[in-house]
Amino acid sequence: LVSDGVSVLVLLDLSAAFDTVDHGILLHRLENWVGISGTALNWFKSYLEDRTYFVEIGNCVSDKISMTCGVPQGSILGPVLFNLYMLPLGQLINSNNVSYHNYADDTQIYVSLTAGEHGSVDTLCHCIEQISLWMQNNFLQLNSDKTEIIVFGPQTQRQSVISHLDCVAVQGVAGSPWRRSQTVSPKSSCSITLWLCICNTHNISPHQLHQPPSVPSVPSAPSVPSAPSAPSVP
């Protein structure tokens, strides 16, 4: 976050991301981006291909259908392979001088700007256009209905940035209304524990926070009287 400035965070949402991974593109990533070849590459090829699925309801079972795309979900390799599939996306975002965090199908991009500056917002929107196009070329679908924008900063500056966002047409995203959070409350956006960590990082004084409701203490169990000692034997 920029002191006395505004930060714009975009939470990108993908539709059924793990199910649409193209096997040919993924194998190309493994060979040309990671350096896997020969027998090891054939292992991955056999892991991905020749899989089938069917639906069973009671005693009714559908025909088996071959899976021509997607990575096995619920597996250890699933998110790892998806991360490798997404490798060029990080390079694309970096080329726009936009900060980002990415793991599997969870991608967050953000910029910080000073008061009255809109250039970084234009750069961010241009980056989103490129991301949308890249995803189309890689058989991924950016879900504009669930893509969210959160603007952090003083209210007057937030409103200026939001008004500018309304004037910017973002191909592939702005056709559907973006979900925006204009008034970000620490209490509603993250747990009080996480917010305390963020505040400590940015040296925000504790009195600026809403204190969490106190948790009533659980009454202790009544003490059990000790059994009388046995009389001594004469």
Short mmCIF file of C-alpha atoms in Angstrom, two decimals:
data_model
loop_
_atom_site.label_atom_id
_atom_site.label_comp_id
_atom_site.label_asym_id
_atom_site.label_seq_id
_atom_site.Cartn_x
_atom_site.Cartn_y
_atom_site.Cartn_z
CA LEU A 1 0.00 0.00 0.00
CA VAL A 2 1.16 3.53 -0.80
CA SER A 3 1.03 6.00 2.08
CA ASP A 4 -1.82 8.47 1.44
CA GLY A 5 -2.47 6.73 -1.89
CA VAL A 6 -4.72 4.08 -3.36
CA SER A 7 -4.17 0.42 -4.17
CA VAL A 8 -6.34 -1.48 -6.64
CA LEU A 9 -6.61 -5.25 -6.24
CA VAL A 10 -8.21 -7.49 -8.88
CA LEU A 11 -9.22 -11.02 -7.91
CA LEU A 12 -9.45 -13.05 -11.11
CA ASP A 13 -11.81 -16.00 -11.20
CA LEU A 14 -11.54 -18.89 -13.66
CA SER A 15 -14.39 -21.15 -14.71
CA ALA A 16 -13.69 -24.88 -14.27
CA ALA A 17 -9.99 -24.19 -14.74
CA PHE A 18 -8.63 -27.66 -13.94
CA ASP A 19 -11.08 -29.27 -16.38
CA THR A 20 -10.04 -27.29 -19.46
CA VAL A 21 -6.25 -27.73 -19.42
CA ASP A 22 -5.13 -28.74 -22.91
CA HIS A 23 -2.87 -31.81 -22.74
CA GLY A 24 -0.82 -30.82 -25.78
CA ILE A 25 -0.10 -27.34 -24.41
CA LEU A 26 0.75 -28.75 -20.98
CA LEU A 27 3.22 -31.27 -22.43
CA HIS A 28 4.76 -28.43 -24.45
CA ARG A 29 5.18 -26.41 -21.22
CA LEU A 30 6.85 -29.37 -19.50
CA GLU A 31 9.27 -29.84 -22.38
CA ASN A 32 10.08 -26.25 -23.35
CA TRP A 33 9.57 -24.33 -20.10
CA VAL A 34 10.62 -26.90 -17.50
CA GLY A 35 13.08 -28.98 -19.53
CA ILE A 36 11.43 -32.39 -19.11
CA SER A 37 12.00 -34.76 -22.03
CA GLY A 38 12.43 -38.39 -23.00
CA THR A 39 11.13 -41.06 -20.67
CA ALA A 40 10.10 -38.56 -17.97
CA LEU A 41 7.94 -36.64 -20.46
CA ASN A 42 6.34 -39.91 -21.59
CA TRP A 43 5.47 -40.64 -17.95
CA PHE A 44 3.52 -37.39 -17.77
CA LYS A 45 1.91 -38.12 -21.13
CA SER A 46 0.70 -41.53 -19.95
CA TYR A 47 -0.50 -39.94 -16.69
CA LEU A 48 -2.66 -37.42 -18.55
CA GLU A 49 -3.94 -39.37 -21.54
CA ASP A 50 -6.18 -42.41 -22.00
CA ARG A 51 -8.36 -41.54 -19.00
CA THR A 52 -12.11 -42.13 -19.06
CA TYR A 53 -15.03 -41.13 -16.88
CA PHE A 54 -18.62 -42.21 -16.39
CA VAL A 55 -21.65 -41.32 -14.30
CA GLU A 56 -23.36 -43.81 -12.00
CA ILE A 57 -26.75 -43.21 -10.36
CA GLY A 58 -28.14 -46.17 -8.49
CA ASN A 59 -28.09 -49.12 -10.87
CA CYS A 60 -27.73 -46.93 -13.96
CA VAL A 61 -24.25 -46.45 -15.40
CA SER A 62 -23.41 -44.25 -18.37
CA ASP A 63 -21.04 -45.14 -21.18
CA LYS A 64 -17.38 -44.34 -20.63
CA ILE A 65 -16.17 -41.15 -22.27
CA SER A 66 -12.53 -40.34 -23.00
CA MET A 67 -11.04 -37.28 -21.29
CA THR A 68 -9.26 -35.16 -23.87
CA CYS A 69 -8.40 -32.30 -21.52
CA GLY A 70 -8.02 -31.45 -17.84
CA VAL A 71 -5.74 -32.54 -15.02
CA PRO A 72 -6.82 -35.09 -12.40
CA GLN A 73 -8.38 -33.25 -9.48
CA GLY A 74 -7.79 -34.41 -5.94
CA SER A 75 -4.31 -35.58 -6.87
CA ILE A 76 -0.97 -34.24 -5.65
CA LEU A 77 0.17 -33.57 -9.22
CA GLY A 78 -3.03 -31.74 -10.21
CA PRO A 79 -2.24 -28.25 -8.85
CA VAL A 80 1.47 -28.68 -9.63
CA LEU A 81 0.75 -29.38 -13.29
CA PHE A 82 -1.71 -26.48 -13.41
CA ASN A 83 0.95 -24.14 -12.00
CA LEU A 84 3.32 -25.23 -14.77
CA TYR A 85 0.55 -24.71 -17.33
CA MET A 86 0.19 -21.11 -16.08
CA LEU A 87 3.92 -20.25 -16.22
CA PRO A 88 3.69 -17.87 -19.23
CA LEU A 89 0.98 -15.86 -17.46
CA GLY A 90 3.44 -14.63 -14.83
CA GLN A 91 5.79 -13.46 -17.57
CA LEU A 92 2.92 -11.62 -19.28
CA ILE A 93 1.88 -9.84 -16.06
CA ASN A 94 5.49 -8.86 -15.29
CA SER A 95 5.85 -7.32 -18.75
CA ASN A 96 3.09 -4.86 -17.79
CA ASN A 97 4.85 -3.84 -14.55
CA VAL A 98 1.90 -5.10 -12.53
CA SER A 99 2.36 -6.93 -9.23
CA TYR A 100 0.70 -10.29 -8.78
CA HIS A 101 0.29 -13.41 -6.67
CA ASN A 102 -0.64 -16.69 -8.27
CA TYR A 103 -1.21 -20.27 -7.22
CA ALA A 104 -3.09 -22.75 -9.38
CA ASP A 105 -6.35 -21.07 -10.50
CA ASP A 106 -6.14 -18.28 -7.90
CA THR A 107 -4.64 -15.14 -9.47
CA GLN A 108 -4.50 -11.69 -7.87
CA ILE A 109 -3.06 -8.63 -9.60
CA TYR A 110 -2.67 -5.20 -8.06
CA VAL A 111 -1.19 -1.72 -8.49
CA SER A 112 -0.58 1.18 -6.13
CA LEU A 113 -0.91 4.80 -7.16
CA THR A 114 -0.67 8.25 -5.67
CA ALA A 115 -3.49 10.79 -5.43
CA GLY A 116 -4.75 11.95 -8.82
CA GLU A 117 -2.82 9.31 -10.75
CA HIS A 118 -4.72 7.10 -13.18
CA GLY A 119 -1.92 5.78 -15.39
CA SER A 120 -1.43 2.68 -13.28
CA VAL A 121 -5.16 1.93 -13.48
CA ASP A 122 -4.99 2.10 -17.29
CA THR A 123 -1.99 -0.23 -17.19
CA LEU A 124 -3.89 -2.63 -14.95
CA CYS A 125 -6.89 -2.66 -17.29
CA HIS A 126 -4.64 -3.24 -20.30
CA CYS A 127 -3.02 -6.11 -18.42
CA ILE A 128 -6.44 -7.66 -17.76
CA GLU A 129 -7.22 -7.47 -21.48
CA GLN A 130 -3.99 -9.34 -22.25
CA ILE A 131 -4.72 -11.91 -19.54
CA SER A 132 -8.19 -12.51 -20.98
CA LEU A 133 -6.77 -13.01 -24.48
CA TRP A 134 -4.00 -15.31 -23.19
CA MET A 135 -6.54 -17.43 -21.36
CA GLN A 136 -8.69 -17.76 -24.47
CA ASN A 137 -5.66 -18.95 -26.44
CA ASN A 138 -4.91 -21.49 -23.71
CA PHE A 139 -8.48 -22.83 -23.39
CA LEU A 140 -9.12 -21.14 -20.05
CA GLN A 141 -12.17 -19.00 -19.31
CA LEU A 142 -12.02 -15.82 -17.23
CA ASN A 143 -15.27 -15.53 -15.30
CA SER A 144 -16.11 -11.82 -15.42
CA ASP A 145 -19.20 -12.27 -13.22
CA LYS A 146 -17.05 -13.40 -10.31
CA THR A 147 -13.98 -11.26 -10.97
CA GLU A 148 -13.75 -8.70 -8.16
CA ILE A 149 -12.05 -5.33 -7.81
CA ILE A 150 -11.24 -3.95 -4.37
CA VAL A 151 -10.00 -0.37 -4.02
CA PHE A 152 -8.06 0.45 -0.85
CA GLY A 153 -7.41 4.00 0.32
CA PRO A 154 -9.06 7.22 1.56
CA GLN A 155 -12.69 7.56 0.54
CA THR A 156 -12.28 10.58 -1.76
CA GLN A 157 -9.38 8.98 -3.62
CA ARG A 158 -11.19 5.65 -3.84
CA GLN A 159 -14.16 7.33 -5.48
CA SER A 160 -11.93 9.01 -8.06
CA VAL A 161 -10.35 5.69 -9.03
CA ILE A 162 -13.73 3.91 -9.15
CA SER A 163 -15.14 6.64 -11.40
CA HIS A 164 -12.15 6.19 -13.71
CA LEU A 165 -12.66 2.42 -13.77
CA ASP A 166 -16.26 2.97 -14.86
CA CYS A 167 -14.97 4.86 -17.91
CA VAL A 168 -12.47 2.19 -18.93
CA ALA A 169 -13.63 -0.56 -21.28
CA VAL A 170 -11.86 -3.82 -20.56
CA GLN A 171 -12.24 -6.36 -23.34
CA GLY A 172 -13.56 -9.68 -22.13
CA VAL A 173 -14.27 -8.47 -18.61
CA ALA A 174 -16.17 -5.21 -18.51
CA GLY A 175 -19.03 -6.62 -20.58
CA SER A 176 -20.40 -7.96 -17.33
CA PRO A 177 -20.54 -5.83 -14.19
CA TRP A 178 -17.48 -6.16 -12.00
CA ARG A 179 -18.06 -6.73 -8.34
CA ARG A 180 -16.55 -3.78 -6.51
CA SER A 181 -15.97 -3.11 -2.86
CA GLN A 182 -15.90 0.66 -2.38
CA THR A 183 -15.77 0.68 1.40
CA VAL A 184 -13.40 -1.95 2.64
CA SER A 185 -13.78 -2.73 6.31
CA PRO A 186 -11.04 -4.71 8.04
CA LYS A 187 -13.68 -6.50 10.06
CA SER A 188 -15.57 -7.71 7.00
CA SER A 189 -12.63 -8.35 4.67
CA CYS A 190 -10.45 -10.60 6.75
CA SER A 191 -10.22 -12.16 10.14
CA ILE A 192 -9.10 -9.95 13.00
CA THR A 193 -5.98 -12.06 13.39
CA LEU A 194 -4.93 -11.54 9.77
CA TRP A 195 -5.78 -7.84 9.95
CA LEU A 196 -3.63 -7.44 13.06
CA CYS A 197 -0.74 -8.97 11.14
CA ILE A 198 -1.30 -6.56 8.25
CA CYS A 199 -1.51 -3.60 10.61
CA ASN A 200 1.67 -4.57 12.39
CA THR A 201 3.42 -4.78 9.03
CA HIS A 202 2.32 -1.28 8.06
CA ASN A 203 2.69 0.25 11.53
CA ILE A 204 -0.99 1.06 11.94
CA SER A 205 -1.76 1.96 15.52
CA PRO A 206 -3.97 -0.56 17.33
CA HIS A 207 -6.57 2.03 18.36
CA GLN A 208 -7.60 2.36 14.70
CA LEU A 209 -8.94 -1.18 14.70
CA HIS A 210 -12.32 -2.45 15.72
CA GLN A 211 -11.71 -4.76 18.61
CA PRO A 212 -13.25 -8.21 18.18
CA PRO A 213 -16.09 -9.07 20.52
CA SER A 214 -14.89 -10.56 23.72
CA VAL A 215 -15.46 -14.26 24.11
CA PRO A 216 -17.11 -15.15 27.42
CA SER A 217 -14.92 -17.28 29.57
CA VAL A 218 -16.01 -20.84 30.16
CA PRO A 219 -16.72 -21.42 33.86
CA SER A 220 -14.40 -23.91 35.39
CA ALA A 221 -15.78 -27.21 36.58
CA PRO A 222 -16.55 -27.36 40.30
CA SER A 223 -13.82 -28.94 42.31
CA VAL A 224 -14.44 -32.48 43.47
CA PRO A 225 -13.92 -32.90 47.23
CA SER A 226 -11.13 -35.27 48.03
CA ALA A 227 -12.06 -38.61 49.55
CA PRO A 228 -11.43 -38.91 53.31
CA SER A 229 -8.27 -40.74 54.17
CA ALA A 230 -8.62 -44.25 55.55
CA PRO A 231 -8.18 -44.57 59.34
CA SER A 232 -4.80 -45.79 60.42
CA VAL A 233 -4.58 -49.41 61.54
CA PRO A 234 -3.46 -49.71 65.17
#
